[in-house]
Short mmCIF file of C-alpha atoms and ligand atoms in Angstrom, two decimals:
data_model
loop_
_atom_site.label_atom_id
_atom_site.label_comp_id
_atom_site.label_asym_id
_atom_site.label_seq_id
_atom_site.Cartn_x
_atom_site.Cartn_y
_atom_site.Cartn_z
CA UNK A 16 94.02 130.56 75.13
CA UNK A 17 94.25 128.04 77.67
CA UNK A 18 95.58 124.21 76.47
CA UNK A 19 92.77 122.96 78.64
CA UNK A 20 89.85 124.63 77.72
CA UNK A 21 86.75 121.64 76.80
CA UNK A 22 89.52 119.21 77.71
CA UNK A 23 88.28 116.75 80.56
CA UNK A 24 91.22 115.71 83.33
CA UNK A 25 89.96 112.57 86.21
CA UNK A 26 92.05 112.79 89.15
CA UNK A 27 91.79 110.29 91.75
CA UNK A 28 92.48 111.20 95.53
CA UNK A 29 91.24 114.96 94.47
CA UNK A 30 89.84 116.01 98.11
CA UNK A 31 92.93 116.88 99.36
CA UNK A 32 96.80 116.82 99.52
CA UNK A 33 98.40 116.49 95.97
CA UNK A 34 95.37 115.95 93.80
CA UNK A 35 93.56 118.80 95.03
CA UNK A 36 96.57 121.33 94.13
CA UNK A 37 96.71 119.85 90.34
CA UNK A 38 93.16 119.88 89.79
CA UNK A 39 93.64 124.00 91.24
CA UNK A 40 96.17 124.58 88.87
CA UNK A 41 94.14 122.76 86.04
CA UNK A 42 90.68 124.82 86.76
CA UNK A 43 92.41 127.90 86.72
CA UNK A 44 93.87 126.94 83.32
CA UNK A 45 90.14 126.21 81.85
CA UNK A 46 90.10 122.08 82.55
CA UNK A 47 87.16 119.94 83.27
CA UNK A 48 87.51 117.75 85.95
CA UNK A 49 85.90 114.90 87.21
CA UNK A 50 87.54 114.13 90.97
CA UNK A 51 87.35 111.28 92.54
CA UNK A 52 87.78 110.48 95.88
CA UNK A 53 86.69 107.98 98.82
CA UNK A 54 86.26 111.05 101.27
CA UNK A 55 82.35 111.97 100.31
CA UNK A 56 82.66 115.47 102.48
CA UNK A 57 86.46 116.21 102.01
CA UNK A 58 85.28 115.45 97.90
CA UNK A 59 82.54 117.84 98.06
CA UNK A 60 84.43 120.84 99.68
CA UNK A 61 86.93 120.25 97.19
CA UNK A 62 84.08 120.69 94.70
CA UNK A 63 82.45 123.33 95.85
CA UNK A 64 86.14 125.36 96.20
CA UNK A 65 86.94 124.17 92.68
CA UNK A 66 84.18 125.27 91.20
CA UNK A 67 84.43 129.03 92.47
CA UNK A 68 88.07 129.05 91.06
CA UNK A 69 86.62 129.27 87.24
CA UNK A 70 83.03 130.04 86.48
CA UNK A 71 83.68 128.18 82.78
CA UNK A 72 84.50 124.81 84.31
CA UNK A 73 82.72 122.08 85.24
CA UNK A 74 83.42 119.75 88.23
CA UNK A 75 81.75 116.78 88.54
CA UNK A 76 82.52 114.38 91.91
CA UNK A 77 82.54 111.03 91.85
CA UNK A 78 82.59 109.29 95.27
CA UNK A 79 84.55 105.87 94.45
CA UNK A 80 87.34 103.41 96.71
CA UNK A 81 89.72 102.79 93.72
CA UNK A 82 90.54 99.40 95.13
CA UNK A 83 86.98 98.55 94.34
CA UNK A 84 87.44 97.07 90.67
CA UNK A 85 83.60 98.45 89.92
CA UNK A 86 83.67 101.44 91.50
CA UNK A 87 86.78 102.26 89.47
CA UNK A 88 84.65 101.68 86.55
CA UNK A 89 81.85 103.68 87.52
CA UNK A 90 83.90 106.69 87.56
CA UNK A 91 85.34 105.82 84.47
CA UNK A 92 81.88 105.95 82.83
CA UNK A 93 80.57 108.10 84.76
CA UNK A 94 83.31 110.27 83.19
CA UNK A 95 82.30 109.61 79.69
CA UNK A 96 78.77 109.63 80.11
CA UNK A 97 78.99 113.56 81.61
CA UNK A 98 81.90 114.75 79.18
CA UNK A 99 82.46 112.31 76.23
CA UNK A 100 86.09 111.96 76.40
CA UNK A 101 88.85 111.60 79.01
CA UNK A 102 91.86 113.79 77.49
CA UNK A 103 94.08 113.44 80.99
CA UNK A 104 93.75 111.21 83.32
CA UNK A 105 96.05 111.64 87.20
CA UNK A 106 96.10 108.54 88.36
CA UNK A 107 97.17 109.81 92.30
CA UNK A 108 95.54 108.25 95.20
CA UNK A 109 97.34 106.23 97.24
CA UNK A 110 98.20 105.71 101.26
CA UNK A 111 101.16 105.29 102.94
CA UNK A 112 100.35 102.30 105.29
CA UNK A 113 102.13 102.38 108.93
CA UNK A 114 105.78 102.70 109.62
CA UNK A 115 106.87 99.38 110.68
CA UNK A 116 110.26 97.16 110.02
CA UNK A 117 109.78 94.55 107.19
CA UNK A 118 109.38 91.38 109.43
CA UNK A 119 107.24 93.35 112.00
CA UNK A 120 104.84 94.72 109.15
CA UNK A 121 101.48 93.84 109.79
CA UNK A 122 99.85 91.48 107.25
CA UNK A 123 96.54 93.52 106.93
CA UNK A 124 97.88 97.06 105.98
CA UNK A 125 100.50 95.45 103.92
CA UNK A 126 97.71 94.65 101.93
CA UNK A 127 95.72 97.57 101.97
CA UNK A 128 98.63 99.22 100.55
CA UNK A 129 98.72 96.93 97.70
CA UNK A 130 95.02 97.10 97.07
CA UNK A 131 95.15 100.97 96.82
CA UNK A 132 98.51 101.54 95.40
CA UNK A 133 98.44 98.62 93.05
CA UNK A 134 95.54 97.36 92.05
CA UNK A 135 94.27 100.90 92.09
CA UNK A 136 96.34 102.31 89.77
CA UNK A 137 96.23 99.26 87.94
CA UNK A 138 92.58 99.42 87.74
CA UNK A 139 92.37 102.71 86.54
CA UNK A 140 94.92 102.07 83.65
CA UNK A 141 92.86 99.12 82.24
CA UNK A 142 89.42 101.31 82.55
CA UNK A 143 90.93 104.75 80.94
CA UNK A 144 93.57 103.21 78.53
CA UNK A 145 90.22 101.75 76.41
CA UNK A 146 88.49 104.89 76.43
CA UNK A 147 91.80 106.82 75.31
CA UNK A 148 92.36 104.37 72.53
CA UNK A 149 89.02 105.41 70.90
CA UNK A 150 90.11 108.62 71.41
CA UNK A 151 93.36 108.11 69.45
CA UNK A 152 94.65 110.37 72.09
CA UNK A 153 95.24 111.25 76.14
CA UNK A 154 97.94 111.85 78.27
CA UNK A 155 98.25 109.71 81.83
CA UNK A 156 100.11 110.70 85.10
CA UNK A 157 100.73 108.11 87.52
CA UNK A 158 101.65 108.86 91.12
CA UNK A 159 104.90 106.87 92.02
CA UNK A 160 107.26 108.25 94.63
CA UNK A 161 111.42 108.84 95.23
CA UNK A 162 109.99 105.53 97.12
CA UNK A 163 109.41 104.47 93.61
CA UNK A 164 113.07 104.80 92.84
CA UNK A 165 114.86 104.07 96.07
CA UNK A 166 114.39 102.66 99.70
CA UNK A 167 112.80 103.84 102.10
CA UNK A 168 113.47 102.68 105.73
CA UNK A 169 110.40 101.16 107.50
CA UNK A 170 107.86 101.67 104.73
CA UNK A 171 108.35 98.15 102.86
CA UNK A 172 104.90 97.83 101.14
CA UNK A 173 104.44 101.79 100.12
CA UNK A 174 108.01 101.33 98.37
CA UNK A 175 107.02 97.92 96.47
CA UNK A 176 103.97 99.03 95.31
CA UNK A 177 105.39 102.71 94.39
CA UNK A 178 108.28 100.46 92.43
CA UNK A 179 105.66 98.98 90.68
CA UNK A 180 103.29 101.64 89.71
CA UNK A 181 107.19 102.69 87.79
CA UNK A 182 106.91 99.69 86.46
CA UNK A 183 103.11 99.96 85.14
CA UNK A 184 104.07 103.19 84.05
CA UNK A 185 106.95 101.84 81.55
CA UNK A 186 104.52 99.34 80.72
CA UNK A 187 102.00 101.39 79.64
CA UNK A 188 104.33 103.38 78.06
CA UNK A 189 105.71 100.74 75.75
CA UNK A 190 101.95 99.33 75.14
CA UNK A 191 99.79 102.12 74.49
CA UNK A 192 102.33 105.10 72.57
CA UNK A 193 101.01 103.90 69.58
CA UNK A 194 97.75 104.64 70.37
CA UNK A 195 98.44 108.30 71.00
CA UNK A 196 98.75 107.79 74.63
CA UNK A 197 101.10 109.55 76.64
CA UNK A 198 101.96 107.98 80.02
CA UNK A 199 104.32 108.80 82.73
CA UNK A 200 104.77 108.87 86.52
CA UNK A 201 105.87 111.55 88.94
CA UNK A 202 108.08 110.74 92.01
CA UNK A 203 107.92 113.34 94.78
CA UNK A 204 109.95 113.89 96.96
CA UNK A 205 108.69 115.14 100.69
CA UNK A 206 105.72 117.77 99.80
CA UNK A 207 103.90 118.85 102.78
CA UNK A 208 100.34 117.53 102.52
CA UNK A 209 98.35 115.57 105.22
CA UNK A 210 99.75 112.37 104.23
CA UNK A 211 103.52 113.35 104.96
CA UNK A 212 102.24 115.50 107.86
CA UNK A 213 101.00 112.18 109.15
CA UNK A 214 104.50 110.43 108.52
CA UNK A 215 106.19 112.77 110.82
CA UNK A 216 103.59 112.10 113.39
CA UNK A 217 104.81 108.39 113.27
CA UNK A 218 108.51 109.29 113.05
CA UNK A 219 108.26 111.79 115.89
CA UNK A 220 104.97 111.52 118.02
CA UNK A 221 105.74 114.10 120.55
CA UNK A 222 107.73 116.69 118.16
CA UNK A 223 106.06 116.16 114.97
CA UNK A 224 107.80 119.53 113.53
CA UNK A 225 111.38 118.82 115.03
CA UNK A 226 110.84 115.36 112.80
CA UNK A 227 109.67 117.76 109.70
CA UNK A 228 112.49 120.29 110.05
CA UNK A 229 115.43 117.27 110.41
CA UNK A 230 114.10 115.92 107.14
CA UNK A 231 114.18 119.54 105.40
CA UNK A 232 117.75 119.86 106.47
CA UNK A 233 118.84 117.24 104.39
CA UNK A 234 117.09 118.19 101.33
CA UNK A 235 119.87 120.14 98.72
CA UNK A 236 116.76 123.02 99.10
CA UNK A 237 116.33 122.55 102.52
CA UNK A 238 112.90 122.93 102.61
CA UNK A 239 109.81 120.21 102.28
CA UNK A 240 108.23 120.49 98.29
CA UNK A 241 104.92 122.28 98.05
CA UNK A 242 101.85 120.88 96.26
CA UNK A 243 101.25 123.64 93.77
CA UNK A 244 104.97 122.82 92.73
CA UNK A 245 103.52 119.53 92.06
CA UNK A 246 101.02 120.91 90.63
CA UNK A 247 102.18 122.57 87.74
CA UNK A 248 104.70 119.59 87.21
CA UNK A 249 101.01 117.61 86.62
CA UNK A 250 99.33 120.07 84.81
CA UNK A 251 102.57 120.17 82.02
CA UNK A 252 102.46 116.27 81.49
CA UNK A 253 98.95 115.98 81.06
CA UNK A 254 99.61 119.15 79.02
CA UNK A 255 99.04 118.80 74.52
CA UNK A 256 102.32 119.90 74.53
CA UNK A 257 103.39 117.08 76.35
CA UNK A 258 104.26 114.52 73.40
CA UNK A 259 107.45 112.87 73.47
CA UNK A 260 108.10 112.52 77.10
CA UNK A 261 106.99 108.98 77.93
CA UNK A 262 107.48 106.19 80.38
CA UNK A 263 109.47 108.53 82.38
CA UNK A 264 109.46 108.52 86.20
CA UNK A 265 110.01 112.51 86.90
CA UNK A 266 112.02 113.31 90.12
CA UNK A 267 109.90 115.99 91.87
CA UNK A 268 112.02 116.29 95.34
CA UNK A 269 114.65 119.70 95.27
CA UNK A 270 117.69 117.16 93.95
CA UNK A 271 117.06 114.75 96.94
CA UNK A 272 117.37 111.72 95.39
CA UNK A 273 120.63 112.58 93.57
CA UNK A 274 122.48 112.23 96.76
CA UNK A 275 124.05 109.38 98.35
P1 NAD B 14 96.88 112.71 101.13
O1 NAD B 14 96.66 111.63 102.14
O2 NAD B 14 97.16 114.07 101.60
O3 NAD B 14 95.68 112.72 100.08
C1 NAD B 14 95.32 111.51 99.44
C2 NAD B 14 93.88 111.58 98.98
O4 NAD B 14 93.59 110.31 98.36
C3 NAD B 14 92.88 111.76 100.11
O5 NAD B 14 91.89 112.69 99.72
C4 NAD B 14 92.30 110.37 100.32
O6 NAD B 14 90.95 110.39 100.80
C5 NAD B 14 92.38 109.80 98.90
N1 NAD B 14 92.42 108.33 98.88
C6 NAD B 14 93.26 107.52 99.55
N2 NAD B 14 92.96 106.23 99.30
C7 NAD B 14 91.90 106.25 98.44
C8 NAD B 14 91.13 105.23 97.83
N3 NAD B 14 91.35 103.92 98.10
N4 NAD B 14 90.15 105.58 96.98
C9 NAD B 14 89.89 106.89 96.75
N5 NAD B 14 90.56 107.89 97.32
C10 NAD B 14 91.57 107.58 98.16
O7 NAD B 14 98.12 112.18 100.26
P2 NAD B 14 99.07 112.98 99.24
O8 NAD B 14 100.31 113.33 99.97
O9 NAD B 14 98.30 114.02 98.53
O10 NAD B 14 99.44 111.79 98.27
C11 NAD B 14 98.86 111.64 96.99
C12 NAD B 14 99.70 110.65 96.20
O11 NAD B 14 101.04 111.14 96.12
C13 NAD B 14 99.80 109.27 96.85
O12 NAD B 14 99.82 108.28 95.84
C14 NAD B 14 101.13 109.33 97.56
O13 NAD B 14 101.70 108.06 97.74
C15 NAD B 14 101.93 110.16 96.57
N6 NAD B 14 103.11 110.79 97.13
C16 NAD B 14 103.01 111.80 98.02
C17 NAD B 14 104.17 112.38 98.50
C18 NAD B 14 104.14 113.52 99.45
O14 NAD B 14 105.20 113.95 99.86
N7 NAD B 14 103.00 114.07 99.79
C19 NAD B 14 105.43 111.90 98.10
C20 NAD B 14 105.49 110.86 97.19
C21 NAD B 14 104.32 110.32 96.69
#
């Protein structure tokens, strides 16, 4: 019997890219899921693929920007009202913002990156945490990066807020354990999804898959990570037998960030 089955699991960013492959690898194991996304159509093709993966689930789309404080807690509710509890919650969107050097980074996306990256995992920590609390139990996966750990040349803001969604992480960590909360954060490493298919435009405009292939080369794997392997990663922390791992800011990147 699957550790999912009548368990509910809200994933934010869930039309494509990372948070689509964890919320395929929790409907095949029997979860729930209420994905989230600001991409109506990507959202409901996600849906409608979900959906035909496990004829005992239910997937329930909620369009929502999860910079938008009240749109953050209309899924939230929306969430409760449809299932009546929120047992895991992936906490993923999140954009990159452009490729610029710090004093050349425009003011505008610096802040959009903040407002989605920050604030929007912030928001959905102080919506979710409450509703786990009555609970007396959940488990939480937050989306940092290896930019969460270390540099990361030209991409100032995505690195400061990934820093600090390890630091919300901890936080939440040390607050909430004693509620029965579990909460940690994955850092990936390269995993090919449109987002770092779009980086390698920027770093290479004209040769998009020489930029891809250089970057593989350095990796102790040598190849990019794939989002199932991220995935399953996901599906094991928000997992019931996922109890005494917490605060933790899980590598996901082939050894990468081991080297110097
Ligand atoms: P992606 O661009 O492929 O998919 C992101 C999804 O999030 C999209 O469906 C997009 O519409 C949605 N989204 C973005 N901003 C949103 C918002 N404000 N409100 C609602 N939905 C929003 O990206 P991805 O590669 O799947 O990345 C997912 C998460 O993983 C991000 O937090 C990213 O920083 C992180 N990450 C990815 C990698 C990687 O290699 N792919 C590495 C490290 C961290």
């Amino acid at each position: 019997m699957s550790t999912f089955e009548n368990n509910t699991i809200v994933i934010t960013g869930a039309a494509m890219g990372l948070g689509l492959a964890a919320a395929k690898v929790l409907a095949k194991k029997g979860a729930n899921l209420v994905i989230v996304d600001y991409n109506e159509k990507a959202l409901n093709e996600a849906q409608a693929e979900l959906a035909s993966l496990n004829e005992n689930i239910k997937v329930l789309p909620v369009v929502a920007d999860v910079s938008d404080e009240a749109q953050v807690k209309n899924y939230v509710d929306k969430a409760v009202e449809a299932f009546g509890t929120i047992d895991g919650f992936y906490n993923n969107a999140g954009i990159e913002g452009k490729q610029a050097p710090m004093v050349d980074y425009d003011i505008d996306v610096f802040k959009k990156v903040v407002d989605i990256n920050l604030m929007g995992v912030y928001y959905g920590l102080k919506y979710v945490i409450p509703v786990m609390q009555k609970q007396g139990k959940g488990n939480i996966v937050n989306v940092a990066s290896v930019g969460g750990i270390r540099g990361v040349l030209n991409q100032t803001p995505y690195v400061a807020t990934k820093h600090a969604v390890a630091g919300m992480t901890k936080n939440a960590a040390l607050e909430y354990g004693k509620d029965g909360i579990i909460t940690n954060a994955i850092a990936p490493g390269a995993i090919l999804t449109p987002m770092v298919a779009g980086a390698f435009k920027q770093v290479n405009p004209e040769d998009p898959a020489a930029a891809e292939k250089e970057y593989a080369s350095r990796n102790p794997i040598r190849r990019l990570g794939k989002p199932d392997e991220v995935g399953e990663l996901v599906a094991f922390l928000l997992s019931d037998v996922c109890t005494y791992v917490n605060g933790q800011i899980i590598a996901i990147d082939g050894g990468e960030s081991n080297m110097y």
